[in-house]
XYZ file of C-alpha atoms in Angstrom:
450
model
C -8.257 3.676 -22.938
C -9.600 5.730 -20.006
C -11.154 3.913 -17.066
C -13.292 5.819 -14.594
C -12.619 5.116 -10.886
C -14.539 2.405 -9.348
C -14.650 1.608 -5.591
C -16.332 -1.727 -5.980
C -13.102 -3.890 -6.368
C -14.231 -6.365 -3.740
C -17.590 -6.982 -5.354
C -15.959 -7.387 -8.823
C -13.364 -9.765 -7.325
C -16.199 -11.992 -5.912
C -17.902 -11.937 -9.306
C -14.678 -13.164 -10.775
C -14.629 -11.135 -13.817
C -11.690 -11.884 -16.183
C -9.006 -9.269 -15.691
C -5.588 -8.584 -17.162
C -2.488 -6.559 -16.532
C 0.979 -5.942 -17.793
C 3.160 -7.647 -15.281
C 6.501 -6.126 -16.520
C 7.561 -2.532 -16.618
C 5.620 -0.354 -18.889
C 8.539 0.780 -21.208
C 10.246 -0.678 -24.264
C 11.996 -3.906 -23.510
C 12.828 -7.221 -25.119
C 9.858 -9.059 -23.580
C 6.580 -8.041 -21.937
C 4.363 -10.295 -19.798
C 0.705 -10.030 -19.864
C -1.168 -11.843 -16.924
C -4.873 -12.818 -17.380
C -7.077 -14.405 -14.618
C -10.751 -15.290 -14.203
C -13.281 -17.986 -14.539
C -13.371 -17.506 -18.336
C -9.676 -16.527 -18.938
C -8.809 -19.627 -20.935
C -12.080 -19.743 -22.887
C -12.072 -16.046 -23.758
C -8.450 -15.887 -24.829
C -7.739 -18.984 -26.787
C -9.156 -17.208 -29.894
C -6.069 -14.969 -29.707
C -3.782 -17.858 -30.232
C -4.145 -18.400 -33.982
C -5.973 -21.668 -33.532
C -3.205 -23.172 -31.497
C -5.043 -24.298 -28.277
C -1.982 -25.812 -26.698
C -2.111 -28.201 -23.755
C -4.597 -28.320 -21.016
C -1.826 -27.206 -18.646
C 1.647 -25.990 -19.493
C 3.556 -23.791 -21.965
C 3.832 -23.666 -25.779
C 4.905 -21.431 -28.606
C 2.141 -19.608 -30.603
C 1.428 -16.414 -32.541
C -1.142 -13.652 -31.825
C -2.850 -11.714 -34.664
C -2.844 -8.055 -34.082
C -3.248 -5.111 -36.488
C 0.586 -5.004 -36.539
C 0.588 -8.619 -37.831
C 1.187 -12.069 -36.597
C 3.183 -11.595 -33.317
C 5.259 -14.518 -31.877
C 4.287 -15.295 -28.337
C 4.933 -17.891 -25.624
C 1.812 -18.937 -23.521
C 1.442 -20.462 -20.108
C -1.932 -22.290 -19.508
C -2.713 -22.639 -15.787
C -6.164 -24.037 -15.010
C -8.021 -23.542 -11.669
C -7.775 -24.229 -8.906
C -4.066 -24.867 -8.825
C -3.115 -21.290 -9.258
C -2.309 -18.243 -7.026
C -5.686 -16.763 -7.689
C -7.698 -20.012 -7.549
C -8.911 -19.205 -11.161
C -8.038 -19.957 -14.650
C -4.727 -18.097 -15.539
C -3.145 -17.437 -18.894
C 0.191 -15.642 -19.261
C 1.417 -14.351 -22.488
C 5.018 -13.397 -23.137
C 5.397 -11.078 -26.279
C 7.928 -8.754 -27.677
C 8.167 -5.712 -25.402
C 7.280 -3.098 -28.080
C 4.564 -0.596 -26.499
C 2.524 -0.739 -29.662
C 2.371 -4.486 -29.425
C 1.379 -4.246 -25.761
C -1.242 -1.708 -26.397
C -2.851 -3.560 -29.287
C -2.857 -6.723 -27.287
C -4.576 -4.904 -24.415
C -7.217 -3.430 -26.820
C -7.845 -6.915 -28.106
C -8.311 -8.300 -24.602
C -10.865 -5.737 -23.916
C -12.839 -6.546 -27.066
C -12.815 -10.160 -25.705
C -14.680 -8.958 -22.553
C -11.665 -8.831 -20.232
C -11.099 -5.589 -18.154
C -7.883 -3.899 -16.783
C -7.000 -5.150 -13.362
C -6.950 -2.911 -10.388
C -3.700 -2.315 -8.416
C -2.955 -5.455 -6.420
C -6.105 -7.363 -7.786
C -4.299 -10.632 -8.526
C -3.003 -10.742 -4.955
C -6.369 -9.692 -3.580
C -7.919 -12.589 -5.562
C -5.383 -14.955 -3.894
C -6.686 -13.613 -0.565
C -10.346 -14.195 -1.337
C -9.468 -17.677 -2.713
C -7.704 -18.680 0.442
C -4.373 -19.035 -1.132
C -2.977 -16.361 1.034
C -3.823 -14.780 4.425
C -3.693 -11.116 4.888
C -0.300 -10.941 6.437
C 1.152 -12.895 3.433
C -0.701 -10.645 0.939
C 0.841 -7.572 2.573
C 4.144 -9.386 2.440
C 4.054 -9.375 -1.344
C 4.026 -5.588 -1.178
C 6.838 -5.572 1.435
C 8.943 -7.703 -0.816
C 8.521 -5.544 -3.791
C 9.441 -2.362 -1.958
C 12.176 -3.804 0.361
C 15.288 -1.678 0.035
C 17.912 -3.729 2.028
C 18.721 -7.290 3.057
C 17.058 -7.014 6.477
C 13.867 -5.795 4.949
C 14.013 -8.537 2.307
C 14.422 -11.232 4.899
C 11.598 -9.847 7.013
C 9.333 -9.886 3.959
C 10.243 -13.337 3.055
C 9.451 -14.423 6.619
C 6.023 -12.837 6.375
C 5.377 -14.337 3.003
C 6.093 -17.771 4.261
C 3.523 -17.204 7.133
C 6.257 -17.676 9.769
C 5.769 -14.265 11.406
C 1.954 -14.805 11.682
C 2.195 -18.162 13.124
C 4.743 -17.087 15.835
C 2.557 -14.089 16.687
C -0.512 -16.361 16.860
C 1.313 -18.543 19.365
C 2.410 -15.667 21.488
C -1.280 -14.216 21.457
C -2.673 -17.495 22.784
C -0.136 -17.436 25.550
C -0.938 -13.828 26.358
C -4.516 -14.731 26.519
C -3.895 -17.303 29.212
C -1.547 -14.936 31.005
C -4.265 -12.156 30.849
C -6.897 -14.495 32.545
C -4.237 -15.044 35.370
C -3.872 -11.367 35.772
C -7.679 -11.003 36.056
C -7.710 -13.726 38.784
C -5.222 -11.750 40.959
C -7.986 -9.148 41.713
C -9.720 -11.793 43.790
C -6.680 -12.288 45.878
C -5.233 -8.786 45.994
C -5.944 -8.382 49.550
C -4.499 -11.674 50.693
C -0.906 -12.357 51.834
C 0.116 -14.435 48.818
C -1.047 -11.838 46.220
C 2.202 -9.988 45.832
C 4.323 -13.023 45.048
C 1.716 -14.108 42.509
C 1.858 -10.739 40.823
C 5.557 -10.978 40.691
C 5.414 -14.307 39.054
C 2.983 -12.974 36.569
C 5.248 -9.983 35.710
C 8.369 -12.316 35.138
C 6.145 -14.416 32.730
C 4.958 -11.414 30.969
C 8.563 -10.028 30.657
C 9.620 -13.328 28.992
C 6.724 -13.076 26.521
C 7.612 -9.575 25.805
C 11.083 -10.348 24.915
C 9.820 -13.067 22.556
C 7.469 -10.630 20.858
C 10.218 -8.155 20.545
C 12.323 -10.663 18.513
C 9.408 -11.489 16.256
C 8.354 -7.996 15.204
C 11.956 -6.912 14.550
C 12.363 -3.719 16.657
C 15.432 -2.483 15.052
C 15.860 1.228 14.481
C 14.446 2.775 11.244
C 16.938 3.043 8.441
C 18.805 6.385 8.367
C 17.017 8.752 6.085
C 16.818 12.456 6.740
C 16.143 14.891 9.572
C 12.640 15.620 8.401
C 10.315 13.424 6.214
C 9.389 15.126 2.996
C 5.751 15.712 1.873
C 5.720 16.972 -1.663
C 2.777 18.480 -3.611
C 2.801 17.456 -7.141
C 0.534 18.273 -10.131
C -0.163 20.474 -13.070
C -0.227 24.339 -12.974
C -3.278 25.657 -11.067
C -4.155 22.332 -9.405
C -4.298 24.276 -6.007
C -0.751 23.203 -4.796
C 0.090 26.526 -3.281
C -3.303 27.146 -1.679
C -3.154 23.660 -0.176
C 0.415 24.172 0.837
C -0.661 27.426 2.823
C -3.694 25.746 4.296
C -1.614 22.823 5.762
C 0.918 25.340 7.080
C -1.752 27.621 8.506
C -0.273 30.735 7.012
C 0.449 32.350 3.571
C 3.958 31.029 2.830
C 3.500 30.191 -0.896
C 2.335 32.738 -3.496
C -1.099 32.061 -4.817
C -2.265 33.228 -8.195
C -4.794 32.452 -10.903
C -2.011 32.665 -13.430
C -0.679 29.152 -14.139
C 2.994 28.525 -13.291
C 3.415 31.196 -10.572
C 5.384 28.665 -8.532
C 8.704 27.969 -10.464
C 11.218 27.098 -7.709
C 10.126 24.686 -4.887
C 8.729 26.423 -1.806
C 9.732 24.577 1.379
C 8.545 25.048 5.019
C 8.454 22.885 8.107
C 4.904 21.808 8.996
C 3.523 20.022 11.985
C 1.272 16.977 11.317
C 0.027 15.332 14.466
C 3.207 14.448 16.279
C 5.416 14.740 13.290
C 7.388 17.634 11.949
C 7.833 17.362 8.173
C 9.315 19.424 5.349
C 6.324 20.410 3.154
C 7.427 21.137 -0.378
C 5.371 23.056 -3.031
C 6.764 21.958 -6.445
C 6.550 23.714 -9.731
C 3.626 22.673 -11.996
C 4.073 19.926 -14.630
C 2.197 18.761 -17.595
C 0.612 19.932 -20.817
C -0.596 23.248 -19.376
C 2.868 24.372 -18.095
C 3.357 27.870 -19.406
C 7.088 27.403 -19.061
C 7.090 24.503 -21.524
C 8.776 21.977 -19.205
C 11.586 24.233 -18.059
C 10.950 23.493 -14.376
C 9.269 20.162 -14.797
C 12.226 17.753 -14.601
C 13.465 19.196 -11.235
C 9.939 18.799 -9.842
C 9.695 15.212 -10.989
C 13.074 14.438 -9.366
C 11.974 16.017 -6.034
C 8.688 14.098 -6.330
C 10.592 10.806 -6.671
C 12.654 11.570 -3.556
C 9.728 12.403 -1.417
C 8.547 10.259 1.531
C 4.917 11.080 0.995
C 3.677 12.291 -2.442
C 0.419 14.258 -2.857
C -0.772 13.951 -6.410
C -2.999 16.905 -6.888
C -5.816 17.165 -9.460
C -8.412 19.899 -9.771
C -9.694 19.896 -13.341
C -10.773 16.214 -13.880
C -8.415 15.886 -16.843
C -5.804 13.243 -17.266
C -3.002 15.656 -16.831
C -2.052 14.482 -13.344
C -2.506 10.914 -14.181
C -0.149 11.073 -17.126
C 2.462 12.736 -14.945
C 2.015 10.119 -12.201
C 2.405 7.298 -14.636
C 5.705 8.887 -15.775
C 6.815 8.777 -12.303
C 5.730 5.315 -11.744
C 7.572 4.097 -14.875
C 10.888 5.467 -13.336
C 10.168 4.190 -9.757
C 7.302 1.715 -9.291
C 7.515 2.025 -5.472
C 6.207 5.642 -5.765
C 2.719 4.048 -5.656
C 3.418 2.945 -2.115
C 4.198 6.551 -1.056
C 1.458 8.449 -3.077
C -1.945 9.867 -2.092
C -4.325 11.272 -4.745
C -5.949 14.565 -3.785
C -8.875 16.060 -5.584
C -8.517 19.845 -4.997
C -11.101 22.691 -5.171
C -14.036 20.380 -4.237
C -15.860 23.496 -3.319
C -16.219 24.144 -7.051
C -17.740 20.713 -7.749
C -15.102 19.755 -10.312
C -15.359 16.106 -11.392
C -12.325 13.951 -10.293
C -9.995 12.372 -12.882
C -8.757 8.795 -12.897
C -7.198 8.175 -9.495
C -4.536 5.829 -10.697
C -5.785 3.166 -8.203
C -4.519 5.237 -5.313
C -6.104 6.064 -1.901
C -7.895 9.267 -2.575
C -9.201 12.322 -0.621
C -11.210 15.409 -1.697
C -10.429 18.796 -0.122
C -11.104 22.486 -0.481
C -8.341 24.513 0.863
C -10.653 27.607 0.630
C -13.533 26.217 2.734
C -11.472 23.759 4.750
C -13.542 20.834 3.674
C -11.641 17.503 3.818
C -8.442 19.040 5.213
C -8.858 17.204 8.602
C -9.192 13.891 6.620
C -6.186 14.653 4.657
C -4.141 15.487 7.765
C -5.219 12.291 9.429
C -4.205 10.169 6.377
C -0.866 12.049 6.308
C -0.295 11.286 9.971
C -0.995 7.516 9.170
C 1.567 7.421 6.477
C 4.165 9.308 8.702
C 3.553 6.829 11.545
C 4.533 4.059 9.202
C 7.642 5.967 8.379
C 8.502 6.500 12.020
C 7.956 2.822 12.683
C 10.902 1.846 10.427
C 10.281 -1.502 8.739
C 6.742 -1.980 10.288
C 4.658 -1.365 7.240
C 2.130 -4.158 7.352
C -0.960 -4.272 9.382
C 0.383 -7.318 11.205
C 3.676 -5.592 12.133
C 2.030 -2.281 13.078
C -0.569 -3.714 15.224
C 2.081 -6.088 16.853
C 4.323 -3.189 17.618
C 1.605 -1.227 19.105
C 0.718 -4.272 21.328
C 4.330 -4.515 22.306
C 4.407 -0.857 23.561
C 1.357 -1.758 25.723
C 2.975 -4.858 27.142
C 6.212 -2.923 27.975
C 3.952 -0.520 29.849
C 2.276 -3.384 31.725
C 5.718 -4.625 33.001
C 6.147 -1.552 35.019
C 6.510 -2.836 38.667
C 4.700 0.275 40.079
C 1.510 -0.404 38.018
C -1.322 -1.965 39.985
C -2.425 -5.394 38.647
C -5.621 -3.696 37.451
C -3.676 -1.365 35.217
C -1.510 -4.149 33.893
C -4.455 -6.278 33.142
C -6.090 -3.482 31.184
C -2.942 -3.021 29.138
C -2.946 -6.773 28.430
C -6.585 -6.645 27.208
C -5.910 -3.815 24.841
C -2.781 -5.555 23.574
C -4.796 -8.740 22.878
C -7.256 -6.682 20.863
C -4.443 -5.256 18.757
C -2.909 -8.725 18.161
C -6.215 -10.305 17.206
C -6.661 -7.309 14.724
C -3.102 -8.095 13.426
C -4.019 -11.681 12.701
C -7.267 -11.057 10.841
C -7.587 -13.059 7.684
C -10.728 -11.215 6.540
C -10.231 -7.463 7.168
C -12.927 -4.999 6.496
C -13.161 -3.773 2.896
C -11.878 -0.345 3.524
C -8.776 -1.751 5.202
C -8.301 -4.025 2.059
C -8.784 -1.100 -0.233
C -6.031 0.984 1.597
C -3.496 -1.899 1.576
C -4.049 -2.982 -2.124
C -4.178 0.768 -3.434
C -0.521 0.776 -2.884
C 0.301 -2.197 -4.974
C 1.564 -1.968 -8.602
C -0.769 -2.825 -11.449
C -0.131 -6.477 -12.334
C 0.669 -7.835 -8.928
């Protein structure tokens, strides 16, 4: 069932509609878990359970009547408010046959439930006060962590330990900042210099503590240049966008679908970053080569650091291909950006797979600056190593300012300015109620069902 894109996730969350999602991988398996949450989750869904209402709280065996027949299931009933979302939650464990899952999802839609957006369960936990923003982001960090150090960091963030330590440092920095401001009144007096030296020593100690908290280890060895891959069906505008980002005609552009067969690569400068930009062969149902070059394109897409999923026609072709990539590597969602191309032609957009989205026209140049800015943001995160959450990114930026303030040659006025700017960043890092656009960006990178 096709769902049109909707940017009102926050409003819908506040209205507490009943939502559901598959919480296990979307491929054949022995078991599949469907998670349902909302004020009416239990009332709407008990009719599924063949008259077996089960306990008010707890788990029980049951069956679910579907067109395929009576399907055995295991149900968990979790009434509000003692759940992660703060709402009634029902979880159903059924055989992992894709037809069973599809029919169960259709039945839930008939009962008035809707498909959950990416990260919506975690987002509801945030609005219910069950998690703060740093812990909500830690869920994503834990999902995508690729080594033991990253796992440990994510667990610390999920427990709230990192935010608590940074909050204590922030309060100490606030007091220290006030002391720096006071030195202005005494800067012409004899005892001013010793006072400034004391302040700098106190600041050095605080900076060393912040350094330990935010984990400033080097980024994991990866490759000489980050890879930005352009992925999508034939004639989606990949080659035109490739040339526009490069600023020169490097890739062949043609109205004939499938002109690009082998990947075309070139170094490209995006802000302070030099990346390897890759124009991949087209994939999907309109591929004139009948998939001959499709699998290498998918493999290269999965290996990319940033994936641009291009759509020009408003069909489901790009969405189908992206879902295929996601089934092979769920973390691809955290690295992907949906791009509506040929916006100058007024083509309607397809379903965006819940991803951050930008519309561009490589011909007129519309939207290209916005796309470049978003690419720079993604590349900044890659360059920062493990600093992938708002909490850690802001804290590291504050750390850089404080290191600058330690400079003994800097006048107290300059150091005080750096401290004020660092405090602003740390206060932003600790926000528990971020603006909607910030939340949209964060949760767009979550998997469905989380």
